[in-house]
Coordinates of C-alpha atoms and ligand atoms in Angstrom, one line a residue:
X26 CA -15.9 -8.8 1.3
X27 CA -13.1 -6.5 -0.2
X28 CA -11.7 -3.6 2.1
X29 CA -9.1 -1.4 0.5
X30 CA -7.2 0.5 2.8
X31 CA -5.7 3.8 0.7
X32 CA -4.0 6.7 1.3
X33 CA -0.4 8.3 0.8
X34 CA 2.9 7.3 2.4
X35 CA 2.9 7.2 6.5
X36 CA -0.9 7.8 6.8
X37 CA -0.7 4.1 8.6
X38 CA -2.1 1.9 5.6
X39 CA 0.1 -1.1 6.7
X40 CA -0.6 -0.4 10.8
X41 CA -4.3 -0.7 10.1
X42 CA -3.6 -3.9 7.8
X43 CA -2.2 -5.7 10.2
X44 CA -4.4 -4.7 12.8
X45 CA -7.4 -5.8 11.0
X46 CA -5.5 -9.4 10.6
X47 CA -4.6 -9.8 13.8
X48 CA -8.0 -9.5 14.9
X49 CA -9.2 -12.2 12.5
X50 CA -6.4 -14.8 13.6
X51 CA -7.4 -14.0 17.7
X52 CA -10.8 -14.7 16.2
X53 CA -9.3 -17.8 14.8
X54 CA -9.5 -17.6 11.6
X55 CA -6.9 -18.4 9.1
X56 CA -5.2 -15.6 7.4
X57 CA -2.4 -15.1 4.8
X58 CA -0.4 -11.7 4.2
X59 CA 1.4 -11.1 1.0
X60 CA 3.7 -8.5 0.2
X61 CA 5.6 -8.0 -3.2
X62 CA 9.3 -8.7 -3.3
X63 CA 10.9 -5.0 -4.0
X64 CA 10.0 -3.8 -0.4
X65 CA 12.8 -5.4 1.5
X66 CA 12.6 -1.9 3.3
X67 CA 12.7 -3.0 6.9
X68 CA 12.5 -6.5 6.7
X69 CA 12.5 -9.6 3.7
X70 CA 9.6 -11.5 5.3
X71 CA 7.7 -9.4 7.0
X72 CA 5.2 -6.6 6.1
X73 CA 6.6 -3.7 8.3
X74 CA 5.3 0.0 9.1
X75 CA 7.4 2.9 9.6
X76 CA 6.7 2.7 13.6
X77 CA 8.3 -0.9 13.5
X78 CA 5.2 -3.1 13.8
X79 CA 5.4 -6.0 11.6
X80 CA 3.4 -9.0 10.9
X81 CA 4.8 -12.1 8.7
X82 CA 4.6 -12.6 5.1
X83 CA 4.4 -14.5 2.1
X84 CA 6.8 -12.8 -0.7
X85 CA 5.3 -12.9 -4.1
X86 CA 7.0 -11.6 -7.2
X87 CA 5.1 -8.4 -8.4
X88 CA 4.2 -9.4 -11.9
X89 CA 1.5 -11.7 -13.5
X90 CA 3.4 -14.2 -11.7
X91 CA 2.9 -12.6 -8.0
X92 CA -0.7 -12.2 -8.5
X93 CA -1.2 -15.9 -9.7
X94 CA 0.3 -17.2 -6.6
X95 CA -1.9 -15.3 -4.4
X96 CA -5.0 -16.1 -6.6
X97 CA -4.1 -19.6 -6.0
X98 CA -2.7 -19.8 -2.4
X99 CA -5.2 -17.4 -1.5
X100 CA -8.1 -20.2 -1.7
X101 CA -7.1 -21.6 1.1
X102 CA -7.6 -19.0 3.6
X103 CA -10.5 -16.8 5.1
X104 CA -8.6 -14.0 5.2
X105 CA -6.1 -13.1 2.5
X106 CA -4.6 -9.5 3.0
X107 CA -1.8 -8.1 0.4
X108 CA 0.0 -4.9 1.5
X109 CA 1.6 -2.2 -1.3
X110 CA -0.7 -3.7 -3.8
X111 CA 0.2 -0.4 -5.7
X112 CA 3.3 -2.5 -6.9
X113 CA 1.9 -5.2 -8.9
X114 CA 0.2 -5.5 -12.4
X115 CA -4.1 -3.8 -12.1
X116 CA -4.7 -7.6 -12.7
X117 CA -4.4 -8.4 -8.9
X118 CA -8.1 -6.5 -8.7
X119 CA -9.7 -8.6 -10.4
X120 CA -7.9 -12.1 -8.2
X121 CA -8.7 -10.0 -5.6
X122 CA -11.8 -9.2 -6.5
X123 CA -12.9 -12.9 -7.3
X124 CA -11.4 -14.0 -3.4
X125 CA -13.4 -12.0 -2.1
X126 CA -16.3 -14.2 -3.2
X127 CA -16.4 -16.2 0.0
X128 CA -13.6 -14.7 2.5
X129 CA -12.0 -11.4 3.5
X130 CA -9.7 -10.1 1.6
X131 CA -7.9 -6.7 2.9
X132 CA -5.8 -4.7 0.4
X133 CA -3.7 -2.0 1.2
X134 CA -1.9 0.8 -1.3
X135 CA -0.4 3.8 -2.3
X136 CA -3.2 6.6 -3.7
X137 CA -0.9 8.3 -6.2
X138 CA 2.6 8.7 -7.1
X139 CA 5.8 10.9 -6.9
X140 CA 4.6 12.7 -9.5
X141 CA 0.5 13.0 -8.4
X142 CA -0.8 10.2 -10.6
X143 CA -3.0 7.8 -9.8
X144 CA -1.5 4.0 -9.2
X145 CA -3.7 1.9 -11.6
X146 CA -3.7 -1.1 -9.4
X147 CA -5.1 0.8 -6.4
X148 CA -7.6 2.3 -8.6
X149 CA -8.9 -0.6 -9.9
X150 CA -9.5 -2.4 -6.3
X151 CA -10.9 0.6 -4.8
X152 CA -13.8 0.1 -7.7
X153 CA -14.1 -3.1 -7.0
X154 CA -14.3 -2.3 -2.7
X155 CA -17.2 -3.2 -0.6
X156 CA -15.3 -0.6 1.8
X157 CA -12.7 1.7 1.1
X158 CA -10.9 3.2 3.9
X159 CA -9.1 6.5 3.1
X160 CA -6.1 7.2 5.7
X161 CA -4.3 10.4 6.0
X162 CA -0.8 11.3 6.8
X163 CA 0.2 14.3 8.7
X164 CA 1.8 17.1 6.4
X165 CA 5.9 17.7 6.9
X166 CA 5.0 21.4 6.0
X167 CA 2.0 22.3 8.6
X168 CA 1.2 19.7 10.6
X169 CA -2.5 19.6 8.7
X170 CA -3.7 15.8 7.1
X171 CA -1.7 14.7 4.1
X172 CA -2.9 13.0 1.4
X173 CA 0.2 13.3 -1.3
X174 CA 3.4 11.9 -1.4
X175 CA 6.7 14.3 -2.5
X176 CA 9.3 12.4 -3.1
X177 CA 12.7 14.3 -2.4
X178 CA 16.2 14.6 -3.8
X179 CA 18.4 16.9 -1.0
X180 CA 15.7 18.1 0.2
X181 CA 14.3 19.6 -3.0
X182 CA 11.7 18.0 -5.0
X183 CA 12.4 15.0 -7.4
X184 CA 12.1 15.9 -11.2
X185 CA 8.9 14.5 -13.2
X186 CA 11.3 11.8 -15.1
X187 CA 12.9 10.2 -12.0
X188 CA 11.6 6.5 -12.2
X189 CA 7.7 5.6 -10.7
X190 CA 9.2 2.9 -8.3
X191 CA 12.0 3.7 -5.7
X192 CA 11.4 2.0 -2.8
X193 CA 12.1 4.0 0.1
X194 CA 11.1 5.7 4.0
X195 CA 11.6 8.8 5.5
X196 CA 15.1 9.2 3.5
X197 CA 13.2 10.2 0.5
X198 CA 9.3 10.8 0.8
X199 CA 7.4 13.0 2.8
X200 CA 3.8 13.7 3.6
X201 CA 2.1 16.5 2.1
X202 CA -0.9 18.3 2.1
X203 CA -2.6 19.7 -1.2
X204 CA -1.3 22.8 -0.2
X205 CA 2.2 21.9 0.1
X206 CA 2.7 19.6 -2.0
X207 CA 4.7 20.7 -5.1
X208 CA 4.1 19.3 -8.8
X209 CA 7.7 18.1 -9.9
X210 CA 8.7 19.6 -12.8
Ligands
ADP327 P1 2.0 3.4 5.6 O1 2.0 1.9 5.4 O2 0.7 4.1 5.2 O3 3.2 4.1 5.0 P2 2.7 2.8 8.3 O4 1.6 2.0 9.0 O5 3.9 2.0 7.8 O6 2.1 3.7 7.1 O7 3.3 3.9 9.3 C1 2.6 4.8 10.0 C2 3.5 5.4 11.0 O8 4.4 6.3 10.4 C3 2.8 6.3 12.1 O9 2.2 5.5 13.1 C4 3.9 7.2 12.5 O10 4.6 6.6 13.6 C5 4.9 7.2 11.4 N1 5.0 8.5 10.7 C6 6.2 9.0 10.2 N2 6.0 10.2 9.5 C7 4.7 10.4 9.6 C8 3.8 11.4 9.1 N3 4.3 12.5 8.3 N4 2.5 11.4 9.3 C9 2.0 10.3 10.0 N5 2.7 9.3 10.6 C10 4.1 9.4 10.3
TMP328 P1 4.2 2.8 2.2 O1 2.9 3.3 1.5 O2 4.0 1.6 3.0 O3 4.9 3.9 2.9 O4 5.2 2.3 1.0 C1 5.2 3.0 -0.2 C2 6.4 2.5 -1.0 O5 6.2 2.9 -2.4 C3 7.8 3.0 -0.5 O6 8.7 1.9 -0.6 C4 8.1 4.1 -1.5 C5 7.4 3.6 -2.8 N1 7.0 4.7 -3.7 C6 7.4 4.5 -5.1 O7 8.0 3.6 -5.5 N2 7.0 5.5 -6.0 C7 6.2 6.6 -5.6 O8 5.9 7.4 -6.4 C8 5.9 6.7 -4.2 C9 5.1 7.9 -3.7 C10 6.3 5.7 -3.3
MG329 MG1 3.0 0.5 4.3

């Protein structure tokens, strides 16, 4: 069973994550969260939301490297959850994919990026989902569910050639609508 959980920055994708696992470990089960090694946001070891819940983690590199480790550790779990799954290579669907043969795997990830493209890795595990849960944020602008992320530079949106990955919080992203948000240039 694959559930990817989707949506844009503070819609609550690593809240619902980590609610989900709880419940399997009060359920007794054994369960495993990876995260990639850029987000050291909040915390090194721990995946952590932006209302300071946090769960502990096994850091994996996120390269071909990252998603071998989980392919492999993974086996020995019945649940395997990976949060930002956005930052490693599209290969991770298909380990997570083949995991879920046999145990729950729960995979959580940005929709699209600074600049309103699709992240390829998220993509490819949403096709692979038996459930796909689509979260919303709450718009900066009106209050109304957000589904886009703007990044911003002094308050202004950031330029289309500002790099895809810059790990961040409130400081630099907000929630937008489609009505609000604004195509960097
Ligand atoms: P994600 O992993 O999707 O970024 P988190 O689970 O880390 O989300 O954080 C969700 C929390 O972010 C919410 O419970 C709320 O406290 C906080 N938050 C901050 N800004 C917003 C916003 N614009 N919309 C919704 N929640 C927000
Ligand atoms: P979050 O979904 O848990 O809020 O985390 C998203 C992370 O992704 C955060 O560290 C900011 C980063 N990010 C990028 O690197 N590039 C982007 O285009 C966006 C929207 C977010
Ligand atoms: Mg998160």
């Amino acid at each position: 069973m694959l559930i990817v959980i989707v949506g844009p920055m503070f819609a609550g994708k690593t809240t619902e994550l980590i609610r989900r696992v709880e419940r399997y470990v009060i359920a007794g089960k054994r369960a495993i969260v990876f995260k990639p090694s850029i987000d050291a946001r909040y915390d090194s070891s721990k995946v952590a939301a932006h209302n300071g819940l946090k769960f502990g983690a096994y850091v994996v590199p996120p390269d071909e490297a990252g998603v071998e480790a989980i392919g492999k550790l993974g086996l020995d779990y019945d649940v395997v959850a990976v949060d930002e799954i956005q930052f490693f290579p599209p290969s991770l669907a298909d380990v997570l994919n083949g995991l879920a043969d046999g145990r729950v795997v729960i995979a959580a990830g940005l929709n699209l990026d600074f600049r309103g493209e699709p992240f390829e890795t998220t993509m490819r595990t949403m096709a692979f989902a038996d459930r796909v849960i689509s979260l919303t944020a709450v718009c900066k602008v009106c209050g109304r569910p957000a589904t886009r992320t703007q990044r911003l530079i002094n308050g202004l949106p950031a330029p289309r050639d500002s790099p895809r990955i810059l790990v961040g919080g409130g400081d630099s992203y907000e929630a937008r609508c489609r009505r609000h948000y604004v195509r960097p240039a």
